[in-house]
Tab-separated table of C-alpha atoms and ligand atoms in Angstrom:
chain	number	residue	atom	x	y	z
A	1	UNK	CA	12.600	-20.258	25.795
A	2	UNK	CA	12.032	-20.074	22.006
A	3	UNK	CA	8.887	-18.775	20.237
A	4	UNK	CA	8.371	-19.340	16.737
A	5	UNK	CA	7.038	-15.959	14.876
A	6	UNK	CA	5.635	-17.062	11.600
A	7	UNK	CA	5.854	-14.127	9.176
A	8	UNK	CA	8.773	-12.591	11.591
A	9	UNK	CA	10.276	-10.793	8.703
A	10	UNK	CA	7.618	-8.463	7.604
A	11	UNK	CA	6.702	-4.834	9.181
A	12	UNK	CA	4.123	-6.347	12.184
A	13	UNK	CA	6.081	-9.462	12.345
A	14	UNK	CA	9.436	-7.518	12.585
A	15	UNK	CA	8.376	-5.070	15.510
A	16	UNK	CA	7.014	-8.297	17.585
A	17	UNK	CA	10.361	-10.070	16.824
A	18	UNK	CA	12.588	-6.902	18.540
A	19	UNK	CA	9.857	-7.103	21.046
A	20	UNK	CA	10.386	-10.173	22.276
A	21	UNK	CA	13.845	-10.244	22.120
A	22	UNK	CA	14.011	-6.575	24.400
A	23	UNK	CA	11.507	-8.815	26.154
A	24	UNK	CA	14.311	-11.726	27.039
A	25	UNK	CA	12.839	-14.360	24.573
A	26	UNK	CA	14.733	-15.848	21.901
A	27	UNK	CA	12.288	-15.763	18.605
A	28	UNK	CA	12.949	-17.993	15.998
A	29	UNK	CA	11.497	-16.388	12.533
A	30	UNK	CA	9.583	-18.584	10.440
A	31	UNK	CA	9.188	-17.111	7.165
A	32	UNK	CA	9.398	-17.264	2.902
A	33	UNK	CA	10.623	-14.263	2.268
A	34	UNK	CA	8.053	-13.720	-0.081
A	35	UNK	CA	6.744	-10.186	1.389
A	36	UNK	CA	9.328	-10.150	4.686
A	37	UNK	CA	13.335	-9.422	4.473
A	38	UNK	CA	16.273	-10.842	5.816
A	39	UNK	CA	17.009	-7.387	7.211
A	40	UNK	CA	14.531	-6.924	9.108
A	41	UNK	CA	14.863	-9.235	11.234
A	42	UNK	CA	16.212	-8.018	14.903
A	43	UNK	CA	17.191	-10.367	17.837
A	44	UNK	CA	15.428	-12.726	15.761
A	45	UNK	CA	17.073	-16.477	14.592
A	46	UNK	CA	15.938	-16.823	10.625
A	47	UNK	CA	14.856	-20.257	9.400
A	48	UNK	CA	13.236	-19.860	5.846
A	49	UNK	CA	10.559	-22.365	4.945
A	50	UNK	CA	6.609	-22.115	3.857
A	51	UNK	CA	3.724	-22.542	6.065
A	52	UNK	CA	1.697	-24.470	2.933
A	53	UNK	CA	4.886	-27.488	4.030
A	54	UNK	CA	4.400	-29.362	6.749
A	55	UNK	CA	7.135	-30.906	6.425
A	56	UNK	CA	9.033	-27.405	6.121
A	57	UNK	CA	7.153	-27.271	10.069
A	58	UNK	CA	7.706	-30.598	11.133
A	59	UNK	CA	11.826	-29.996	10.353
A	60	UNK	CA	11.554	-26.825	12.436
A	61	UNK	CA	9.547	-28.223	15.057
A	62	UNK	CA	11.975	-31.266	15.524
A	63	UNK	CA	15.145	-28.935	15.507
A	64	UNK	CA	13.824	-26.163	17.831
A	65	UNK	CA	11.837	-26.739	21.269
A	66	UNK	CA	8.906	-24.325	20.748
A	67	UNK	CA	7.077	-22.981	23.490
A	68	UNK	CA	4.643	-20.897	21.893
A	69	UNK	CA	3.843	-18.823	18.574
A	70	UNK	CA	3.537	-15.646	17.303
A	71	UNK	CA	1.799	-16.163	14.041
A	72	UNK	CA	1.410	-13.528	11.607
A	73	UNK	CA	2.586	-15.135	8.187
A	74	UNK	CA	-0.416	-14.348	5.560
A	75	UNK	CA	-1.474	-13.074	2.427
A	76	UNK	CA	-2.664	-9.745	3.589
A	77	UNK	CA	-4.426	-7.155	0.918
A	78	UNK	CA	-8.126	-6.972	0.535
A	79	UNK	CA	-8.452	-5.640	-2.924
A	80	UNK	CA	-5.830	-8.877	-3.694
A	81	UNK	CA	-8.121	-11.073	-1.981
A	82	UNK	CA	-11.063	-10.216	-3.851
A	83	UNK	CA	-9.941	-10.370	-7.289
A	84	UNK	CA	-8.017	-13.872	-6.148
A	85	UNK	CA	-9.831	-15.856	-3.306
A	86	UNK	CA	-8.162	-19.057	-3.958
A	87	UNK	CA	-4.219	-17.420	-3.187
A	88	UNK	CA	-5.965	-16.389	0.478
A	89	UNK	CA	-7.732	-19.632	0.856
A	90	UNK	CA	-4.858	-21.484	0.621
A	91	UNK	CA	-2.274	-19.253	2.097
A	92	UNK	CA	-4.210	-18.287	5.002
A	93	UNK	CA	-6.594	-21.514	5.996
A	94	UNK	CA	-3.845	-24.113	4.526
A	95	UNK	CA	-1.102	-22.549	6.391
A	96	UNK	CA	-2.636	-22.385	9.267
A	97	UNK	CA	-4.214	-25.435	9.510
A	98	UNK	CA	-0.249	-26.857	9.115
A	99	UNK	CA	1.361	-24.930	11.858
A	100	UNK	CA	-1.464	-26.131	13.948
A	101	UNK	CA	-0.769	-29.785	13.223
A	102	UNK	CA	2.590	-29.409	13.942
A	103	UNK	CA	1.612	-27.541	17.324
A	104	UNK	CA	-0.350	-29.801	18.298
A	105	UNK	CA	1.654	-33.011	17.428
A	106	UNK	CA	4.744	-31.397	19.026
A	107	UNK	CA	2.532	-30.645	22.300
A	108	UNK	CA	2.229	-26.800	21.650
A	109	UNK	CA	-0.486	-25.223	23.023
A	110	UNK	CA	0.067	-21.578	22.738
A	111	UNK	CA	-0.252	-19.183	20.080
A	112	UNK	CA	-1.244	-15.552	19.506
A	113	UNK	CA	-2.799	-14.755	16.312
A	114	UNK	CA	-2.800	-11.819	14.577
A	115	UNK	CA	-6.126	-11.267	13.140
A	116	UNK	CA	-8.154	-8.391	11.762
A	117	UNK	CA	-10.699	-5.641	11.840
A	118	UNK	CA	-11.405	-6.902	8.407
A	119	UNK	CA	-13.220	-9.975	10.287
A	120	UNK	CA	-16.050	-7.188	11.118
A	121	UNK	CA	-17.163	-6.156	8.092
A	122	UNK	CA	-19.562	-3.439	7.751
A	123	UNK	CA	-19.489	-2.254	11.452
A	124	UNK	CA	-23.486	-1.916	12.756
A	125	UNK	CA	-22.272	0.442	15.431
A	126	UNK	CA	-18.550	2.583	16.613
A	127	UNK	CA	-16.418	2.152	18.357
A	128	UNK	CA	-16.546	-1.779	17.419
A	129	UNK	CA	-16.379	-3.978	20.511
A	130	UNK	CA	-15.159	-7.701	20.393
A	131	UNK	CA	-19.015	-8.760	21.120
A	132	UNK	CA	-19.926	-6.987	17.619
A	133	UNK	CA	-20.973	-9.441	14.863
A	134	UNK	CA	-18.769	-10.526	12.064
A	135	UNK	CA	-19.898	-10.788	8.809
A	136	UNK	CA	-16.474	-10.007	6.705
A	137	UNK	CA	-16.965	-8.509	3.079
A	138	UNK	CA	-13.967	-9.813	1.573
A	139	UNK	CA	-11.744	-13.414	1.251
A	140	UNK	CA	-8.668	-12.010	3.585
A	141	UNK	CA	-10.981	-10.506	6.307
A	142	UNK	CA	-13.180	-13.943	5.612
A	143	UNK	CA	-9.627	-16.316	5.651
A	144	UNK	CA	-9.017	-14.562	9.113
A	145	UNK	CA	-12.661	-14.746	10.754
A	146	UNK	CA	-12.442	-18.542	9.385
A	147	UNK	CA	-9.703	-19.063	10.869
A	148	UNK	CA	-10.514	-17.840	14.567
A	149	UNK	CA	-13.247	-20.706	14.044
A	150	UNK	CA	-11.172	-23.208	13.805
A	151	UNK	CA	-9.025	-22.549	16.625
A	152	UNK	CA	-12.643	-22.179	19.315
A	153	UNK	CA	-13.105	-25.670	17.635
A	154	UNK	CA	-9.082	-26.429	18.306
A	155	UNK	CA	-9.405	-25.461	21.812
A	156	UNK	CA	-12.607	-26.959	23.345
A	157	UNK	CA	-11.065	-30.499	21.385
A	158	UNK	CA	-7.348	-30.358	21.375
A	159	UNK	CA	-6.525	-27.839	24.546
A	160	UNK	CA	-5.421	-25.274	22.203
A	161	UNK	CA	-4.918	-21.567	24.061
A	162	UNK	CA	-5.270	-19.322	21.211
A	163	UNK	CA	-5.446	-15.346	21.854
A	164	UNK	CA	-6.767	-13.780	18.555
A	165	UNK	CA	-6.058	-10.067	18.267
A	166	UNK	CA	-7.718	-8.110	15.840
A	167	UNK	CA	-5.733	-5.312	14.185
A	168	UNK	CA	-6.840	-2.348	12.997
A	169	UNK	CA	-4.400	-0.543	10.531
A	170	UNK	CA	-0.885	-0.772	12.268
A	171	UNK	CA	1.218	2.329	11.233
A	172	UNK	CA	4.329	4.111	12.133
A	173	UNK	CA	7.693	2.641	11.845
A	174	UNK	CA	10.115	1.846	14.844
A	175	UNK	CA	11.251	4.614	16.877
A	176	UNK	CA	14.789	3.577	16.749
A	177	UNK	CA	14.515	3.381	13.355
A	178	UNK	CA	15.890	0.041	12.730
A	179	UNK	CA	12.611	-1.237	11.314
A	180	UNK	CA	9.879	0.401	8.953
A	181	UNK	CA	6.950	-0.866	6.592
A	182	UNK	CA	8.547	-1.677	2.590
A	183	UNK	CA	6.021	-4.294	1.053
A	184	UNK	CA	7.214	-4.939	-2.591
A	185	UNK	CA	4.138	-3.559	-3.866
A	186	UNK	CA	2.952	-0.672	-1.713
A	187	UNK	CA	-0.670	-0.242	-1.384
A	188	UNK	CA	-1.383	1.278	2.339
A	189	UNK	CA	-1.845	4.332	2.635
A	190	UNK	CA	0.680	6.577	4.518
A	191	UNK	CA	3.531	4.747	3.254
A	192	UNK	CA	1.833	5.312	-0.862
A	193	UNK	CA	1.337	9.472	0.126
A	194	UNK	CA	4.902	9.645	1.826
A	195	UNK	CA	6.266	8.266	-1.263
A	196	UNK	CA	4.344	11.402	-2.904
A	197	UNK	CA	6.323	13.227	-0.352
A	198	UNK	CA	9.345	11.693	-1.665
A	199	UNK	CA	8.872	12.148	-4.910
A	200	UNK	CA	9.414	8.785	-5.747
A	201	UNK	CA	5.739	8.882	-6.679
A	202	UNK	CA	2.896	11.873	-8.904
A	203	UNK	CA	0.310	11.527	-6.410
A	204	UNK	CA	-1.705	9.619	-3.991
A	205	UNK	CA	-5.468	8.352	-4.812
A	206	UNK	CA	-8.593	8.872	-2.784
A	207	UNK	CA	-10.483	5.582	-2.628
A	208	UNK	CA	-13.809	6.750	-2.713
A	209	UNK	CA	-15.410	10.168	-1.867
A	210	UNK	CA	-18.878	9.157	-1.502
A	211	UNK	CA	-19.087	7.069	1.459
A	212	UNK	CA	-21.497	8.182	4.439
A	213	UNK	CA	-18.529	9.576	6.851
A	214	UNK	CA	-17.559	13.271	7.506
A	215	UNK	CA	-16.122	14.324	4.345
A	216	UNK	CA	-17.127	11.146	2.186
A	217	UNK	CA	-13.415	9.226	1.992
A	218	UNK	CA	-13.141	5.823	4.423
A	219	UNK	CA	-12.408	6.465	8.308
A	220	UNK	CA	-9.900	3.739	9.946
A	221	UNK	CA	-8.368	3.631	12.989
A	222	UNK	CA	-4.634	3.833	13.056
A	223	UNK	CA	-2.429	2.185	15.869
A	224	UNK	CA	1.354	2.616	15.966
A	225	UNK	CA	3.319	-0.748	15.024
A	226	UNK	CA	5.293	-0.950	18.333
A	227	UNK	CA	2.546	-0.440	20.419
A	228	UNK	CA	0.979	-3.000	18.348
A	229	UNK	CA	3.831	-5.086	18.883
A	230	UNK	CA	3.796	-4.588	22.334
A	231	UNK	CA	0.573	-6.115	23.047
A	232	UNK	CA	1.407	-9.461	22.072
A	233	UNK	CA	4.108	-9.764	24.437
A	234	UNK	CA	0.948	-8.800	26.950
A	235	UNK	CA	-1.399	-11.319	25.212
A	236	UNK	CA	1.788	-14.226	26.171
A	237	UNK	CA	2.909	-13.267	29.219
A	238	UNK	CA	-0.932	-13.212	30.515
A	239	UNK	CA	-1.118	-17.028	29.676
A	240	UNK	CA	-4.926	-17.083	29.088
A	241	UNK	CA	-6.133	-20.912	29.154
A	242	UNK	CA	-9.001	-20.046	26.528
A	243	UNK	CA	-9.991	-18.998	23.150
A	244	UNK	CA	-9.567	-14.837	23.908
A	245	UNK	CA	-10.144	-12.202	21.429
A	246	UNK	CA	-8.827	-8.827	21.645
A	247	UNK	CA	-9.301	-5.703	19.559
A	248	UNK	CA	-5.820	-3.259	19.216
A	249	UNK	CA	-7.221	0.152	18.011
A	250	UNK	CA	-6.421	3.744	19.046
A	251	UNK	CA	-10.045	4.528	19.576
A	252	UNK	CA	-9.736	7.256	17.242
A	253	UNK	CA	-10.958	7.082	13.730
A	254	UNK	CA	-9.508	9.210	11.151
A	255	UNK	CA	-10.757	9.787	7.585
A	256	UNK	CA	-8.442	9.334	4.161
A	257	UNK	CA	-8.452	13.133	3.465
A	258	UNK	CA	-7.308	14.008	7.195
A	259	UNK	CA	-4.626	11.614	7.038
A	260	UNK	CA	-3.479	12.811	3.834
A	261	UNK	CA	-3.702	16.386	6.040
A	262	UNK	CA	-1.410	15.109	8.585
A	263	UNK	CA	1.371	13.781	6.188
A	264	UNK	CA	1.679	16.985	4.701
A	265	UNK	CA	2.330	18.685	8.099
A	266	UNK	CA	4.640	16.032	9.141
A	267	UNK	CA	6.453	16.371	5.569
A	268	UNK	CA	6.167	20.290	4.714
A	269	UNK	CA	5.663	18.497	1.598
A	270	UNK	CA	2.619	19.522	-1.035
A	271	UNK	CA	1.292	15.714	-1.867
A	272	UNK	CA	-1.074	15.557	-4.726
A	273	UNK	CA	-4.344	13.659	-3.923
A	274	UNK	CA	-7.056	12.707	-6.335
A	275	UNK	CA	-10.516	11.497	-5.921
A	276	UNK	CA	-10.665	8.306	-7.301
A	277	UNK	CA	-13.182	5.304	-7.266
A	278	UNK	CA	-14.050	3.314	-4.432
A	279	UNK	CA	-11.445	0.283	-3.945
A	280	UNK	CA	-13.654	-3.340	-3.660
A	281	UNK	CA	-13.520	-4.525	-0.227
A	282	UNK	CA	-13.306	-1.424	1.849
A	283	UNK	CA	-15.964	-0.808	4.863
A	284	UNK	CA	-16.907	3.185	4.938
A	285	UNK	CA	-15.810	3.213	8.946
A	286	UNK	CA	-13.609	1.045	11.606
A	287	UNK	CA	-12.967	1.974	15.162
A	288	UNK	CA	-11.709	0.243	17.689
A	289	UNK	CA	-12.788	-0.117	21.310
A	290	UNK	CA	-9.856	-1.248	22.691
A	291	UNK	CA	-11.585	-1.097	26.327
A	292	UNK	CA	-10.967	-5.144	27.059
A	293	UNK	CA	-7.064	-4.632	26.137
A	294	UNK	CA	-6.883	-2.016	28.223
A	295	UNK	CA	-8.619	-3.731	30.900
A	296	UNK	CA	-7.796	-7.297	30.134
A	297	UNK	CA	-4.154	-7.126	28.993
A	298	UNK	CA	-2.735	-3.789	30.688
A	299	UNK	CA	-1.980	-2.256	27.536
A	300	UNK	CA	-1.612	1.324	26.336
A	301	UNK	CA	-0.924	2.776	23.385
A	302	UNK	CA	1.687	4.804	24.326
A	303	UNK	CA	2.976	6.201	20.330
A	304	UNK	CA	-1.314	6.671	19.785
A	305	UNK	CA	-0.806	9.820	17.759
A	306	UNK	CA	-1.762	9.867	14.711
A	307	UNK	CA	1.042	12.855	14.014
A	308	UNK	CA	3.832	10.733	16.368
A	309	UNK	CA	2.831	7.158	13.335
A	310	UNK	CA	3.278	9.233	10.819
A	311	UNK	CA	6.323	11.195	11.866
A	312	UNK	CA	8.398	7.300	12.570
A	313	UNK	CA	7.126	6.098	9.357
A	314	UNK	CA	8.738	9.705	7.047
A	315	UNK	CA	12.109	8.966	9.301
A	316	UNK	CA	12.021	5.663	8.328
A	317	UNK	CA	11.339	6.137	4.205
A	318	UNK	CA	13.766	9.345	4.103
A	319	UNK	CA	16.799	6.719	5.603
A	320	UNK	CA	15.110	4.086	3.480
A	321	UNK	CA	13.606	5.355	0.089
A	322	UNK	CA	14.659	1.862	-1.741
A	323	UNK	CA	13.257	-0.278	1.911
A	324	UNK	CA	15.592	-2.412	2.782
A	325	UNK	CA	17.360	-2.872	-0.383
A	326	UNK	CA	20.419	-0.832	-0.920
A	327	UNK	CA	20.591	1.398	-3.357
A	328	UNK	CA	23.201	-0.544	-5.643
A	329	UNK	CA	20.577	-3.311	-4.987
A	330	UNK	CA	17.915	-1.298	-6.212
A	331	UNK	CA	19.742	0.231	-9.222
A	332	UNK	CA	20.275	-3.515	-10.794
A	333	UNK	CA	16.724	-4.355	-10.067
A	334	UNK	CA	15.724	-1.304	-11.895
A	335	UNK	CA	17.550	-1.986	-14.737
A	336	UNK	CA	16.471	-5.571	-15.085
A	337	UNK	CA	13.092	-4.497	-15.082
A	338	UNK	CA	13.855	-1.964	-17.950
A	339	UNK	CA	15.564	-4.447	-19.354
A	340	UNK	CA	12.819	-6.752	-19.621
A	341	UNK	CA	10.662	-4.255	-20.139
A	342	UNK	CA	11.815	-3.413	-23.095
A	343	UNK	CA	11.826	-6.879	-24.407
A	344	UNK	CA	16.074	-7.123	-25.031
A	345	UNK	CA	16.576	-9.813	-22.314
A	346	UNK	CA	14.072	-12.410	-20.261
A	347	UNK	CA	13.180	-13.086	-16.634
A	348	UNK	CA	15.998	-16.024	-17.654
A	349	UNK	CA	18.051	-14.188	-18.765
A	350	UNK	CA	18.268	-11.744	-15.836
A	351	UNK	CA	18.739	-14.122	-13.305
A	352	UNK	CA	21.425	-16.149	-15.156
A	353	UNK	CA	23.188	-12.500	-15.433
A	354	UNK	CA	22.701	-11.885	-11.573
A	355	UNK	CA	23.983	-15.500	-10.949
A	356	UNK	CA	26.903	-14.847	-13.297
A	357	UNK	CA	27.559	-11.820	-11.298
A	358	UNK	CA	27.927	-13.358	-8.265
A	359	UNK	CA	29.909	-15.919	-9.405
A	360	UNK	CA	32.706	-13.775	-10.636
A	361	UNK	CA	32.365	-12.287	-6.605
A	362	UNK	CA	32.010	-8.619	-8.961
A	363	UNK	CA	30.354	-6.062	-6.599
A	364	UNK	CA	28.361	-5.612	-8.840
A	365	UNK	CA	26.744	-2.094	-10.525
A	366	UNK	CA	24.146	-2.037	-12.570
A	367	UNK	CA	26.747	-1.064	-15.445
A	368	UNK	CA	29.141	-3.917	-14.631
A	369	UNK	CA	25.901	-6.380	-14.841
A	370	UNK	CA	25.027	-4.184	-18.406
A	371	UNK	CA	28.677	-4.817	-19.884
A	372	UNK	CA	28.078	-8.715	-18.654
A	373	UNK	CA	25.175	-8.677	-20.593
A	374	UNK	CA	26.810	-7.194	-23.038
A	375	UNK	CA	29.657	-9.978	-23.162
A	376	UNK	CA	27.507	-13.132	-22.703
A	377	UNK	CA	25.640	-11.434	-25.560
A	378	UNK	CA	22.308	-10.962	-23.981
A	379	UNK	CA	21.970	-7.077	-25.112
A	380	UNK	CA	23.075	-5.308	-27.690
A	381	UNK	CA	25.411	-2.450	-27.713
A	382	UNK	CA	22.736	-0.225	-28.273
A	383	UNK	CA	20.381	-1.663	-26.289
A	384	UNK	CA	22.721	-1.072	-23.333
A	385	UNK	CA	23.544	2.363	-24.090
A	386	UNK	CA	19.187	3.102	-24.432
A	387	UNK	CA	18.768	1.194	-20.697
A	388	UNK	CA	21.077	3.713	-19.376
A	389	UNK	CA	20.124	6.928	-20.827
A	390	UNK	CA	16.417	5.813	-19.693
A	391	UNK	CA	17.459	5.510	-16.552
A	392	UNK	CA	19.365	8.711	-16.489
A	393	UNK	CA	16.824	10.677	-18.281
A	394	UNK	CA	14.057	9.239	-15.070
A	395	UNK	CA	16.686	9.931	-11.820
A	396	UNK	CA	16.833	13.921	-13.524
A	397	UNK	CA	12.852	13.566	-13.576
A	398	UNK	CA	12.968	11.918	-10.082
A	399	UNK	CA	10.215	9.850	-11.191
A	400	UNK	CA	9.574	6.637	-9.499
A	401	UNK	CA	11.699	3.959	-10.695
A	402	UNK	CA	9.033	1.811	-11.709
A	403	UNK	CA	7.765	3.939	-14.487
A	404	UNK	CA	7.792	2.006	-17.804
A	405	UNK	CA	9.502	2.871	-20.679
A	406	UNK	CA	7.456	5.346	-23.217
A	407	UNK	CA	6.091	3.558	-26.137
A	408	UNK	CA	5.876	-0.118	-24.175
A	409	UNK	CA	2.893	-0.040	-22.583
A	410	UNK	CA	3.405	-2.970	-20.184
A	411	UNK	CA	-0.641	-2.803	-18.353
A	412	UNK	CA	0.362	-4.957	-15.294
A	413	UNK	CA	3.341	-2.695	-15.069
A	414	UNK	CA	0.880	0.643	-15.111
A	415	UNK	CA	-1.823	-1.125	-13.114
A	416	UNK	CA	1.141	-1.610	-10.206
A	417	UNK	CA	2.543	1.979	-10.837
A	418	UNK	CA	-1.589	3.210	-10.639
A	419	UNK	CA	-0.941	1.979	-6.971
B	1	UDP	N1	-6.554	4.248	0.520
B	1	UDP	C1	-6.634	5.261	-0.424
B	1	UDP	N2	-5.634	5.365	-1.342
B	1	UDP	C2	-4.585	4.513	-1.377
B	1	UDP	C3	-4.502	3.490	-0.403
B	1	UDP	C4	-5.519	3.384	0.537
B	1	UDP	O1	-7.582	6.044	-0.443
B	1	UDP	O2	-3.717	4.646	-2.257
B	1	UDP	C5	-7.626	4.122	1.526
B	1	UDP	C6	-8.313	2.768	1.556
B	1	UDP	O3	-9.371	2.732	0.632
B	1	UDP	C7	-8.756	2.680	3.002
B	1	UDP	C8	-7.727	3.489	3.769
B	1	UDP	O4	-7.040	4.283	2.799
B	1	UDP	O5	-9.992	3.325	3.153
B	1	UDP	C9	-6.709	2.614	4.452
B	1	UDP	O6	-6.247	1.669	3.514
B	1	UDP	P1	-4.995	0.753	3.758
B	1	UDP	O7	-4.755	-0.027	2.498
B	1	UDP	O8	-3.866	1.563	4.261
B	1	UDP	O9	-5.438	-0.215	4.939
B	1	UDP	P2	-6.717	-1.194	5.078
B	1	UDP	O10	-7.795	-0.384	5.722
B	1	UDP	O11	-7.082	-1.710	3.730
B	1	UDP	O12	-6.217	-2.265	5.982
């Protein structure tokens, strides 16, 4: 039996995909590889195409007998979403409204959607059942709440059985530690302080001190990835007939400061926080009552402790600091950047280098790509020799690799290293 899992190769996706397959199903990933990675992907089959083609869809649909999907493929940042509604718009609505086309031409009924606390908004009361109103305050929790709409409209017309499950903020990292969370740009929070634990960044910022909780920084509810995971093999194996919506919280809400607290404990490691101002898009409070999962579904969250999330996700980053990109990898991106950077070489340039490099089957260094450079007269003799004390002088400081070079202020480069 196959199940497509749109969005298979990134952190929730990934932990459903090794679900299933422990589960006996054979998952077939569905994803662009624009936030996901090949190596994530566990008991999974990989086919690589975007959601905005349908007829990237209608290939996979024809080659594959699909039985149901998993689909979690989205643009997925709030702050992103409300400095760029249009990316979410189309990602999210235009994506969806493809797969379900292709579903629905292809006679597939069943899918299990992974959808948001962010559909809420500003909670009126806690814990925040599935009857509570939504009225979303930003374009991603909006994209998700829209689409929910569309598939109540989907199923009373077209027999659709969706099961919408609305996630609070998934955390943790595998147990086994074959999976973890590494978004190119990081900007959760537990994976951003343990990076402060591993000194790969200064320190971690507070997102507003003034809002009307405990101790004035944003409360969320934190659920562990796996147990996350868990629940949608639940949600299909329950074969609901209806539109069903379920919320997957702990129940427990826990403030910025406090999990900041708990990092440290779990690390030993100091972690520098500062107060900083509120980020756009971010409700003061959101907890779960995850009473009609419980009841509805049979799930538990068995890895619910906010201590157990945290202490997967450091053994994860400490075997991981560079993700899932190997540390040669990581090295030759890092120079690249530098490179460009410091205005010696273009994007161009880089990847004809890289593609060189690959060519010549070189396992390659970031030295050996420097002297190709160097050859195919891309960089100077000096300029190499400056890329490569810079990156000495910043693996003495330990400083996180994407620190720009003094004197080329690069602000999309310090916005992202802000982050
Ligand atoms: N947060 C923070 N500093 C950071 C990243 C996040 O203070 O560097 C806060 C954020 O404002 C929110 C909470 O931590 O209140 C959880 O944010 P995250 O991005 O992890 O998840 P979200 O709630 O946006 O899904």
């Amino acid at each position: 039996m196959a199940l497509l899992v749109t969005g298979g190769a990134g952190y929730i996706g990934s932990h459903i995909v090794k679900e299933l397959a422990r589960s006996g199903y054979h998952p077939i990933v569905f994803d662009n590889l624009s936030e996901g990675h090949r190596k994530a992907i566990h008991g999974g089959h990989l086919v690589e195409g975007d959601l905005k083609s349908f007829d990237d869809l209608h290939r996979l649909f024809t080659t594959y007998r699909i039985d149901g999907v998993f689909h979690m493929a989205a643009c997925c940042y709030v702050e992103e979403s409300v400095e760029d509604p249009q990316k979410y718009y189309l990602n999210n609505l235009l994506g969806t409204l493809n797969l379900l086309r292709a579903m629905l031409e292809f006679d597939v009924r069943r899918i299990i959607f992974s959808s948001s606390a962010a559909t809420y908004g500003v909670p009126q009361y806690l814990p925040i059942d599935e009857k509570h109103v939504c009225v979303p305050i930003s374009p991603y929790g909006k994209s998700k709440w829209f689409i929910e709409q569309i598939m109540f409209d989907y199923a009373k017309s077209h027999g659709l059985e969706p099961v919408m499950l609305r996630y609070f903020n998934a955390a943790g990292a595998d147990p086994e530690g074959d999976l973890g969370e590494a978004h190119r740009i990081e900007t959760h929070l537990i994976p951003l302080v343990l990076k402060v634990a591993l000194k790969q960044k200064q320190k971690v910022r507070v997102f507003g001190t003034d809002y009307p909780t405990g101790d004035g920084t944003c409360i969320r509810d934190y659920i562990h990835v796996t147990d996350l995971a868990k629940a949608h093999v639940l949600a299909y194996e329950k074969h609901f007939c209806g539109p069903e919506i379920f919320n997957l919280g702990s129940g427990k809400g826990f403030s910025v400061r406090e999990v900041i607290e708990v990092c440290r404990k779990v690390t030993g490691a100091e972690i520098e926080a500062v107060d900083a101002p509120r980020r756009p898009g971010d409700p003061p409070s959101l907890v779960a009552s995850n009473e009609r999962a419980a009841k509805e579904l049979g799930w538990r969250h068995e890895l619910g402790e906010l201590e157990t999330m945290v202490e997967t996700a450091w053994h994860w980053h400490r075997k991981h600091p560079n993700g899932y990109t190997d540390e040669t990898e990581a090295q030759k991106e890092f120079f690249g950047e530098i490179a460009i950077r410091m205005d010696f070489i273009t994007h161009e340039q880089l990847d004809e280098a890289l593609k060189l490099q690959k060519d010549m089957d070189r396992k390659g260094t970031h030295k050996l790509l420097g002297m190709l450079m160097l050859q195919e007269g891309m960089l100077s003799n000096s300029q190499l020799i400056q890329i490569l004390k810079y990156m000495e002088t910043k693996a003495k400081q330990k400083v996180p690799q994407g620190a720009a070079p003094a004197g080329k202020a690069n602000p999309a480069v310090e916005k992202q290293e802000e982050n």
